[in-house]
PDB file of C-alpha atoms in Angstrom:
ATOM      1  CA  UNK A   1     -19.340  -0.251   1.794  1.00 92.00           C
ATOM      2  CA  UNK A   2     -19.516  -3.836   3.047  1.00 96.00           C
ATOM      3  CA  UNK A   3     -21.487  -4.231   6.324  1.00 98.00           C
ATOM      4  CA  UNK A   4     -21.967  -6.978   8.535  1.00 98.00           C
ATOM      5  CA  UNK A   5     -24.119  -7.310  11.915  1.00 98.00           C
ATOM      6  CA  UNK A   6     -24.043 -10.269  14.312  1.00 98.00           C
ATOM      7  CA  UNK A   7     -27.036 -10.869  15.724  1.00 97.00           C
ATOM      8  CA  UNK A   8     -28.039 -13.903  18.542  1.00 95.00           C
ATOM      9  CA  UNK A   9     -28.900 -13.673  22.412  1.00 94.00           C
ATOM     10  CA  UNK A  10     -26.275 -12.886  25.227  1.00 92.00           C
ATOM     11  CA  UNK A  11     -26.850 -15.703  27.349  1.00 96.00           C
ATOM     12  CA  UNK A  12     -26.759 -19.294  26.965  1.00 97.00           C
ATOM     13  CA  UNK A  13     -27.392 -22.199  29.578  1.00 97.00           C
ATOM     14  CA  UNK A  14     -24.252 -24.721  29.933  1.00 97.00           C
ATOM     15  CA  UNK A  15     -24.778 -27.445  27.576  1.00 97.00           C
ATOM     16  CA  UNK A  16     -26.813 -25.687  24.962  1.00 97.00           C
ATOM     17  CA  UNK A  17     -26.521 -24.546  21.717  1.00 98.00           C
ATOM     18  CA  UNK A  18     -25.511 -21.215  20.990  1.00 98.00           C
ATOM     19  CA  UNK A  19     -27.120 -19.827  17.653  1.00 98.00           C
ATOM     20  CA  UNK A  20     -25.432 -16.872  15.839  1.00 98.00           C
ATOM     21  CA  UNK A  21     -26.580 -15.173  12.668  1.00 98.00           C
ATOM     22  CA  UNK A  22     -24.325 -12.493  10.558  1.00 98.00           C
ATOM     23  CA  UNK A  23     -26.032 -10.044   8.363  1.00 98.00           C
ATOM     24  CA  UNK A  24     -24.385  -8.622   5.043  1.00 98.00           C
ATOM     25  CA  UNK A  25     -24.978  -5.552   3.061  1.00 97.00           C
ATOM     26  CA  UNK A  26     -22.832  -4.410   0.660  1.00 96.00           C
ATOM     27  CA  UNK A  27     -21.977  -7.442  -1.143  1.00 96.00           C
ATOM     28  CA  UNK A  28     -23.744 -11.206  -1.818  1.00 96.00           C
ATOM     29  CA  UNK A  29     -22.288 -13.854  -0.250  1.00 95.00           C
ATOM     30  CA  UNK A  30     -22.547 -15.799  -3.139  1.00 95.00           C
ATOM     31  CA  UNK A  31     -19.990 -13.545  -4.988  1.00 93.00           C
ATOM     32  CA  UNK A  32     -16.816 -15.327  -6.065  1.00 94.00           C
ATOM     33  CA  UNK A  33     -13.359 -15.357  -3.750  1.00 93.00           C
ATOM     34  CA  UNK A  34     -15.496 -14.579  -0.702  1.00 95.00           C
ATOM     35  CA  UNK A  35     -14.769 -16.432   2.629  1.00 96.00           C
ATOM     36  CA  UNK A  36     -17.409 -15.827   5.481  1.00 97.00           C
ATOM     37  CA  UNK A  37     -16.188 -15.957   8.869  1.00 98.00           C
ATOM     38  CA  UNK A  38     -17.015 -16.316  12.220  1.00 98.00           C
ATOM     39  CA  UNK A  39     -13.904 -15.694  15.017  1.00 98.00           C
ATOM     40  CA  UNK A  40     -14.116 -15.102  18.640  1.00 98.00           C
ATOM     41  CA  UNK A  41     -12.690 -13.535  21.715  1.00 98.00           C
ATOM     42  CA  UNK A  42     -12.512 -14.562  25.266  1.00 97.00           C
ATOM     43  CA  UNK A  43     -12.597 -11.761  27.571  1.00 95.00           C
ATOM     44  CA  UNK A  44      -8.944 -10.450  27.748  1.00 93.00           C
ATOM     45  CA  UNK A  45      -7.663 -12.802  25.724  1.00 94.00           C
ATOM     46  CA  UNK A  46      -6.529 -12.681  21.833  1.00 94.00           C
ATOM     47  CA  UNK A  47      -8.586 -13.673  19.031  1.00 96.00           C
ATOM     48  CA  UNK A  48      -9.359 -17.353  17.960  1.00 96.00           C
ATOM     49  CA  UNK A  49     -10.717 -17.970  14.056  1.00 96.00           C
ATOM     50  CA  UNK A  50     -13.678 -20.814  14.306  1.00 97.00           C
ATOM     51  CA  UNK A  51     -14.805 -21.606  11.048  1.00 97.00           C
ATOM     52  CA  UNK A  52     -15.743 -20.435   7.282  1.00 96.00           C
ATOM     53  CA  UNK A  53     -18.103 -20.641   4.611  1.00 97.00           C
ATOM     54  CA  UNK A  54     -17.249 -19.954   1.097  1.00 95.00           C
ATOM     55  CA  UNK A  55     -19.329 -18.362  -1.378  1.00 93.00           C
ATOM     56  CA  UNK A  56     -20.204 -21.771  -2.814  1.00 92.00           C
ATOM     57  CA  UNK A  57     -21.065 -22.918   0.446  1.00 92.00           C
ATOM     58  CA  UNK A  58     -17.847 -24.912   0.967  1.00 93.00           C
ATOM     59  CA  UNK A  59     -16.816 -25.203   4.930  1.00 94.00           C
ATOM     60  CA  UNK A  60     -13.509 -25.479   6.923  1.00 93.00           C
ATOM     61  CA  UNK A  61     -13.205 -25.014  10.577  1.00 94.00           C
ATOM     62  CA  UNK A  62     -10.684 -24.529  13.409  1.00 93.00           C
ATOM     63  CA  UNK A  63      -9.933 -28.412  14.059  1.00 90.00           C
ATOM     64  CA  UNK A  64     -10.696 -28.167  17.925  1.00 91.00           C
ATOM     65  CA  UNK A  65     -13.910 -26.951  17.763  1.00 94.00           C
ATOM     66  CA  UNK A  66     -15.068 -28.467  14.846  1.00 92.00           C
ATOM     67  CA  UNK A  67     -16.969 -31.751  16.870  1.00 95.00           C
ATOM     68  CA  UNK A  68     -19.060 -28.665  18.226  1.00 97.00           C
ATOM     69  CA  UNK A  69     -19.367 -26.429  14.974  1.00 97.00           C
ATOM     70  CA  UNK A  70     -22.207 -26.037  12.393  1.00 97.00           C
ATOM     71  CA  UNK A  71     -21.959 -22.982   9.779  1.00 97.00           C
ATOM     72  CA  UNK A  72     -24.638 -22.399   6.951  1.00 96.00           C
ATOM     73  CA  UNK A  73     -25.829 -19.293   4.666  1.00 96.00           C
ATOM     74  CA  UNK A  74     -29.369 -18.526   3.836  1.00 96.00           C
ATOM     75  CA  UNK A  75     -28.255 -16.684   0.516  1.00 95.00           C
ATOM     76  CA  UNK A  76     -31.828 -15.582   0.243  1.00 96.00           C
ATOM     77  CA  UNK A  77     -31.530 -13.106   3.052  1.00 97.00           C
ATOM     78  CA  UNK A  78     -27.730 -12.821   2.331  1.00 97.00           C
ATOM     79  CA  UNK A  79     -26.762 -13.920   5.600  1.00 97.00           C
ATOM     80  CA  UNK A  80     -24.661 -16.866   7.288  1.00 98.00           C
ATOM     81  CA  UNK A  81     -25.100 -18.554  10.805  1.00 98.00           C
ATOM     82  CA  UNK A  82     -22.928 -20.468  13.769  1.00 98.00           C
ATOM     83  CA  UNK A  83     -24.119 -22.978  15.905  1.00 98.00           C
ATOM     84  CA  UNK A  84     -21.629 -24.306  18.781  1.00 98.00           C
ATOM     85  CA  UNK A  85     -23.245 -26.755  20.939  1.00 97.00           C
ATOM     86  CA  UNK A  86     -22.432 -28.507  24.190  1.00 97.00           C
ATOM     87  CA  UNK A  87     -21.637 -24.854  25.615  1.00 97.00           C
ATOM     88  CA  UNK A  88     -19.899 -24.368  28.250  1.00 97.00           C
ATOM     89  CA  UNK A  89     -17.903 -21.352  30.773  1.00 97.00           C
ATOM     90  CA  UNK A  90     -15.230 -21.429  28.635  1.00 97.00           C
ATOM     91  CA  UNK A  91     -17.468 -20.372  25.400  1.00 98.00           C
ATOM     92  CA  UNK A  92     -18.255 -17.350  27.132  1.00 98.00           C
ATOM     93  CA  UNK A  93     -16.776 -14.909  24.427  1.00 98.00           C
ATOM     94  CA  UNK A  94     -16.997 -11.800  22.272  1.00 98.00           C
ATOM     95  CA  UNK A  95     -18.050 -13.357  18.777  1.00 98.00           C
ATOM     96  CA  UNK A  96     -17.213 -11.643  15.506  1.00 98.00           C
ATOM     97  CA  UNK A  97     -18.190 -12.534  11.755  1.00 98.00           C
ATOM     98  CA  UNK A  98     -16.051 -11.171   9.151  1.00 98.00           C
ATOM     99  CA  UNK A  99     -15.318 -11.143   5.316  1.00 97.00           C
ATOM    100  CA  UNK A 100     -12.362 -13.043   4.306  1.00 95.00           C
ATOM    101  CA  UNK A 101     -11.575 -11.879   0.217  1.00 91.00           C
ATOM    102  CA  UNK A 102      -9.762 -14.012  -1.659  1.00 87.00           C
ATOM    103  CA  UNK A 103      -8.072 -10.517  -3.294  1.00 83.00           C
ATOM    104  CA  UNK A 104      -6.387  -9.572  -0.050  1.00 85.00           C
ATOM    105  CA  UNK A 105      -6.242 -12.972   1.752  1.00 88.00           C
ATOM    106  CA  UNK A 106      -7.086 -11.235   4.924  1.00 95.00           C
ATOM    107  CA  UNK A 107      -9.952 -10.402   6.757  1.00 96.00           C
ATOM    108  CA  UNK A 108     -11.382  -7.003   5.273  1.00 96.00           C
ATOM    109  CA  UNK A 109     -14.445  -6.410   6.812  1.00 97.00           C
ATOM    110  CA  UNK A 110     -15.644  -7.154  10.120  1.00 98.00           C
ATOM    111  CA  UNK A 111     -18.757  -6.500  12.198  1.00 98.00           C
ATOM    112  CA  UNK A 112     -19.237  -5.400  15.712  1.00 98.00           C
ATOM    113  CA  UNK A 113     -19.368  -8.110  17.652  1.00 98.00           C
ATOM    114  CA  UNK A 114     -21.590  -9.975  19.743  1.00 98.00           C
ATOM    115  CA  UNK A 115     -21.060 -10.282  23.761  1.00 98.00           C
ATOM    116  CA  UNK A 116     -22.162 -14.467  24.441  1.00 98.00           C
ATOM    117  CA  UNK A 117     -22.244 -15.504  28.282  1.00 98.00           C
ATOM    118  CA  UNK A 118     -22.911 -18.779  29.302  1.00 97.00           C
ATOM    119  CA  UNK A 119     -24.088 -19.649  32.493  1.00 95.00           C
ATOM    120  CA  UNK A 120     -26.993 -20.960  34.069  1.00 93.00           C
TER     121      UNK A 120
ATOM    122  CA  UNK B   1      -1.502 -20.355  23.321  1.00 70.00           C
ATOM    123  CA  UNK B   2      -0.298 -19.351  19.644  1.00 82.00           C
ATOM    124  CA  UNK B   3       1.649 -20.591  16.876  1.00 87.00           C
ATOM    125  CA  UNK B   4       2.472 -16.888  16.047  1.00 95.00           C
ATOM    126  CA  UNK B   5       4.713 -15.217  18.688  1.00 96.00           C
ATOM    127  CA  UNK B   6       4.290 -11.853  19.883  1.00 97.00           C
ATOM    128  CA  UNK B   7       5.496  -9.501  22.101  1.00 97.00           C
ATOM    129  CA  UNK B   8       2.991  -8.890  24.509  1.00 96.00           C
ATOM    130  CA  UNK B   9       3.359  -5.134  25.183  1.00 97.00           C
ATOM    131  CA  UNK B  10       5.236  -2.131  23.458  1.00 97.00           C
ATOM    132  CA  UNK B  11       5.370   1.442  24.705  1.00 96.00           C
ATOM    133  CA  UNK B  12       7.039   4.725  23.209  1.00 96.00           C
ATOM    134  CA  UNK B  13       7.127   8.105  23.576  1.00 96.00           C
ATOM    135  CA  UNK B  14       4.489  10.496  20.966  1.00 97.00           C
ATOM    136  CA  UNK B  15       6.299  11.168  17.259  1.00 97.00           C
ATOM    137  CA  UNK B  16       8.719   7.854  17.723  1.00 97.00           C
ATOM    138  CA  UNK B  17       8.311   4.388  16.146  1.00 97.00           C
ATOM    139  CA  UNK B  18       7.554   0.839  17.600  1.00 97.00           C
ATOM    140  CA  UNK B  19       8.164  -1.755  16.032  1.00 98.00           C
ATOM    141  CA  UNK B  20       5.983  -5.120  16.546  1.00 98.00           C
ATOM    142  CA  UNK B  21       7.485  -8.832  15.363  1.00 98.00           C
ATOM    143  CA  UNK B  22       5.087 -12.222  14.451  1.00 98.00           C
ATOM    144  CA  UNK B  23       7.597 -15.143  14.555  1.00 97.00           C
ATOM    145  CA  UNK B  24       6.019 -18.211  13.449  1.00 96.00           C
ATOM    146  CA  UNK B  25       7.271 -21.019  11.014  1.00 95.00           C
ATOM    147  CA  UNK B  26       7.378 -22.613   7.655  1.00 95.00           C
ATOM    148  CA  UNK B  27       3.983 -24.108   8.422  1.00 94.00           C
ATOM    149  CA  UNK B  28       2.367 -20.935   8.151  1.00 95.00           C
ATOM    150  CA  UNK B  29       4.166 -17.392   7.659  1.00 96.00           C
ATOM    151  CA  UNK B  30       6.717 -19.130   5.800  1.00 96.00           C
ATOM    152  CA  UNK B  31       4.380 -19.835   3.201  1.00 95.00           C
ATOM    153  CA  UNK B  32       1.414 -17.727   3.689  1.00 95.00           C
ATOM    154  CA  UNK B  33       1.004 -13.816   3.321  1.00 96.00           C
ATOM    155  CA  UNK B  34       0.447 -12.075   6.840  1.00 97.00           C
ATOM    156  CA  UNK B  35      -2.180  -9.546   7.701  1.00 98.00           C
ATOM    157  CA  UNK B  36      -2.226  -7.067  10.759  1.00 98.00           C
ATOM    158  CA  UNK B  37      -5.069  -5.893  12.517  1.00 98.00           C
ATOM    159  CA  UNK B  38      -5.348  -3.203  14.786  1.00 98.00           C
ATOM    160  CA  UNK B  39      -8.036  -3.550  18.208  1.00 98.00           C
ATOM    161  CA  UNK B  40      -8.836  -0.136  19.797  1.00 97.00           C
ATOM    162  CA  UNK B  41     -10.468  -0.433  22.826  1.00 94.00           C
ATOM    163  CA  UNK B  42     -13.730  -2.041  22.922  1.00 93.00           C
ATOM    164  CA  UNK B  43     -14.119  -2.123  18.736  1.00 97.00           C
ATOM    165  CA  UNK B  44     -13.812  -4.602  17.020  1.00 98.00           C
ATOM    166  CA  UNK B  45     -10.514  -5.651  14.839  1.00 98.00           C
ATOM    167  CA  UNK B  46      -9.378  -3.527  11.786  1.00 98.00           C
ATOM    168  CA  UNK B  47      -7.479  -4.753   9.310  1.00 97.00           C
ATOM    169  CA  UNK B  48      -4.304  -2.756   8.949  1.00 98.00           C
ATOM    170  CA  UNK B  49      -1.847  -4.681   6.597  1.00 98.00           C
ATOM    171  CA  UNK B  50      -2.563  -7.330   3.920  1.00 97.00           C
ATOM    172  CA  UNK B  51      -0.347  -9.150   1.736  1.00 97.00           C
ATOM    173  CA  UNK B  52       2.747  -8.448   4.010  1.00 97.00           C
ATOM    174  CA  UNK B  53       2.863  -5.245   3.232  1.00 97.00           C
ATOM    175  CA  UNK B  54      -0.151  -3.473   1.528  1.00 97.00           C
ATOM    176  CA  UNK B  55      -2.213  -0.885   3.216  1.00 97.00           C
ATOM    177  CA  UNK B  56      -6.445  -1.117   2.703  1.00 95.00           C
ATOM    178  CA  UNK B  57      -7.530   2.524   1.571  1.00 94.00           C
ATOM    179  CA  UNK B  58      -7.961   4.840   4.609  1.00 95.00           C
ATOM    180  CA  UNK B  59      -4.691   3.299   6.676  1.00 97.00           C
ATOM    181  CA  UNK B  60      -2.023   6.159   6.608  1.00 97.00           C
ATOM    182  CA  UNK B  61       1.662   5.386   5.490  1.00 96.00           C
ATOM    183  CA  UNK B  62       2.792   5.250   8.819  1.00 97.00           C
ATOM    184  CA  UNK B  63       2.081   1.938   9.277  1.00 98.00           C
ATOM    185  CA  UNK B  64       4.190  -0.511   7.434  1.00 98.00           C
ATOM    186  CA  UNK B  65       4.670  -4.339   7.084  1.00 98.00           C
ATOM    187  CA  UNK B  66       7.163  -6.395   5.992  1.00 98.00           C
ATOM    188  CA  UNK B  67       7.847 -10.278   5.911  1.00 98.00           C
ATOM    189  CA  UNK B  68      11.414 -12.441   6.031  1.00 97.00           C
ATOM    190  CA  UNK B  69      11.341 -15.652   6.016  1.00 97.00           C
ATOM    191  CA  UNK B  70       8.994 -16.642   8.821  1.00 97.00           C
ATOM    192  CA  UNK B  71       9.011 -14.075  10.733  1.00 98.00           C
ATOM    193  CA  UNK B  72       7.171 -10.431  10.172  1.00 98.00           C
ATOM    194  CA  UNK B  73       6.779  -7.223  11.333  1.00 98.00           C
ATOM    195  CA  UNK B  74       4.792  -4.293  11.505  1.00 98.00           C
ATOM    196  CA  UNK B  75       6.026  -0.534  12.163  1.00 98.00           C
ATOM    197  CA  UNK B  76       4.172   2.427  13.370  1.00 98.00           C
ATOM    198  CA  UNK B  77       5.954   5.668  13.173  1.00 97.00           C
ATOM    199  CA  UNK B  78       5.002   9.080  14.228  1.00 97.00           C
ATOM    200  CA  UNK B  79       3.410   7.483  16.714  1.00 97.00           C
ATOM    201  CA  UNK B  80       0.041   8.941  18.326  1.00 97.00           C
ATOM    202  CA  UNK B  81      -1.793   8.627  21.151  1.00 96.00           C
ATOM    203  CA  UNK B  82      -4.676   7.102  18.993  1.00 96.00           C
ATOM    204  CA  UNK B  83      -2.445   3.958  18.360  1.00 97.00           C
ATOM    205  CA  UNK B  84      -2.962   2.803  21.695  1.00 97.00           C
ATOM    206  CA  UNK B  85      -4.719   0.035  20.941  1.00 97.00           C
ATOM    207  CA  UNK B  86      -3.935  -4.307  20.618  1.00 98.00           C
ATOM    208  CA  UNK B  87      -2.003  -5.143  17.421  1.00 98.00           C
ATOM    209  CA  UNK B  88      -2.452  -8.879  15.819  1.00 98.00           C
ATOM    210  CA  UNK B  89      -0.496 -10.900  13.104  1.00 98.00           C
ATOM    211  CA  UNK B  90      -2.762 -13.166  11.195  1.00 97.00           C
ATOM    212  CA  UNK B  91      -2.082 -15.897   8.275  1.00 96.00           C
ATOM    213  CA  UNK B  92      -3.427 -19.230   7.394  1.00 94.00           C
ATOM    214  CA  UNK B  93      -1.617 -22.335   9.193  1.00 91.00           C
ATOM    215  CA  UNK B  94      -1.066 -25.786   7.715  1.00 88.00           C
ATOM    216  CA  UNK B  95      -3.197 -27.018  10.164  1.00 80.00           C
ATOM    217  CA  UNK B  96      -5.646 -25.688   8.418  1.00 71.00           C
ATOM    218  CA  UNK B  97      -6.537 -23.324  10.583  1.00 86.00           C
ATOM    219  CA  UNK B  98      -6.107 -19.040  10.486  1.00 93.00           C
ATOM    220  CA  UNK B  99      -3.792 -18.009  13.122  1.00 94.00           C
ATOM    221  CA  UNK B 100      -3.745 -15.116  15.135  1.00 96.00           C
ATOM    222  CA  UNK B 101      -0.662 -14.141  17.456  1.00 96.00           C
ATOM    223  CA  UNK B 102      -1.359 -13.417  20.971  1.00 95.00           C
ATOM    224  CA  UNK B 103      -1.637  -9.488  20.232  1.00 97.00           C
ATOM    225  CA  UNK B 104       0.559  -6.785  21.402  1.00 98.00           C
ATOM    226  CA  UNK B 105      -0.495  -3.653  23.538  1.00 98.00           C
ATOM    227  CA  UNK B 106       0.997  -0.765  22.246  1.00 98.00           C
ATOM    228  CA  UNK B 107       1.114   2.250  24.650  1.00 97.00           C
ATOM    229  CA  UNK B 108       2.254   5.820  24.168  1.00 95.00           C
TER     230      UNK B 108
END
């Protein structure tokens, strides 16, 4: 069973950079048709995709956050990361990473979720 | 705001069916396959329905999608009160962007 964990602090200071990591068990993220995603969600609000990484490290990203959005993968520890910088209130959000798989075109597998408040 | 519309709520009584639509355009459901995922309270999203109308393993037959043109919709029958939950369409945009609809709460 595919797993993922988000991982990263809960609060960030206005203006900062906001690291994120995702954990994956259960597959590589090096394995073909494999999309690895990181999506938010403002408290009470719906759900906003930010950006991928493909299993050959290829990136796309949401086009109005993408001035503030850097996504990698460490493939030796099978994970993938988010930075947003130049945080502010309105960053303040539940963050998910998920699976995207080519086979479905949808997004399979998800993790739990990570609670990020900024404020000072 | 969304370029997938939703209905924001739906209610029903136990045992009936709701019915959810995901109106969007030929920029994205018109030419993209639409997913549904399904938000119980303070979890995060499932997916529900991929490819329109295909169920993951585990997601019971009473939940059923369909697509026409650019619009799409997802049923629930013999509804339960564990359905209560947020419902989202989801497909890739020609903005080149995934887009999610604003979510619909479905009561019972």
């Amino acid at each position: 069973q595919v797993q993922l964990q988000e991982s990263g602090p809960g609060l960030v200071q206005p203006s900062q950079t906001l690291s994120l990591t995702c954990s994956v068990s259960g597959d590589a993220i090096t394995s073909d048709g494999k999309y690895w995603t990181w999506i938010r969600q403002r408290p009470g609000q719906g759900l906003e995709w930010i950006a991928y990484i493909s299993n050959s490290g290829s990136t796309y990203f949401n086009l109005s956050l993408k001035s503030r959005v850097t996504i990698s993968q460490d493939t030796s520890k099978n994970q993938f990361s988010l930075k947003l910088s130049s945080l502010t209130a309105a960053d303040t959000a539940v963050y998910y990473c998920a699976r995207e798989a080519a086979g479905v075109s949808a997004l399979d597998f998800w993790g739990q979720g990570v609670l990020v408040t900024v404020s000072s | 705001q969304s370029v997938l519309t939703q209905p924001p709520s739906v209610s029903a009584a136990p045992g009936q069916k709701v019915t959810i639509s995901c109106s969007g355009t030929s920029s994205n459901i018109g030419i993209n396959y639409v997913s549904w995922y399904q938000q119980l309270p303070g979890t995060a999203p499932k997916l529900l329905i991929y490819e329109n109308n295909k169920r993951p393993s585990g997601i019971p037959d009473r939940f059923s999608g369909s697509k026409s043109g650019t619009s799409a919709t997802l049923d629930i029958t013999g509804l339960q009160a564990g359905d209560e939950a947020h419902y989202y369409c989801g497909t890739w945009d020609s903005s080149l962007s995934y887009a999610f609809g604003i979510g619909t709460k479905v009561t019972v």
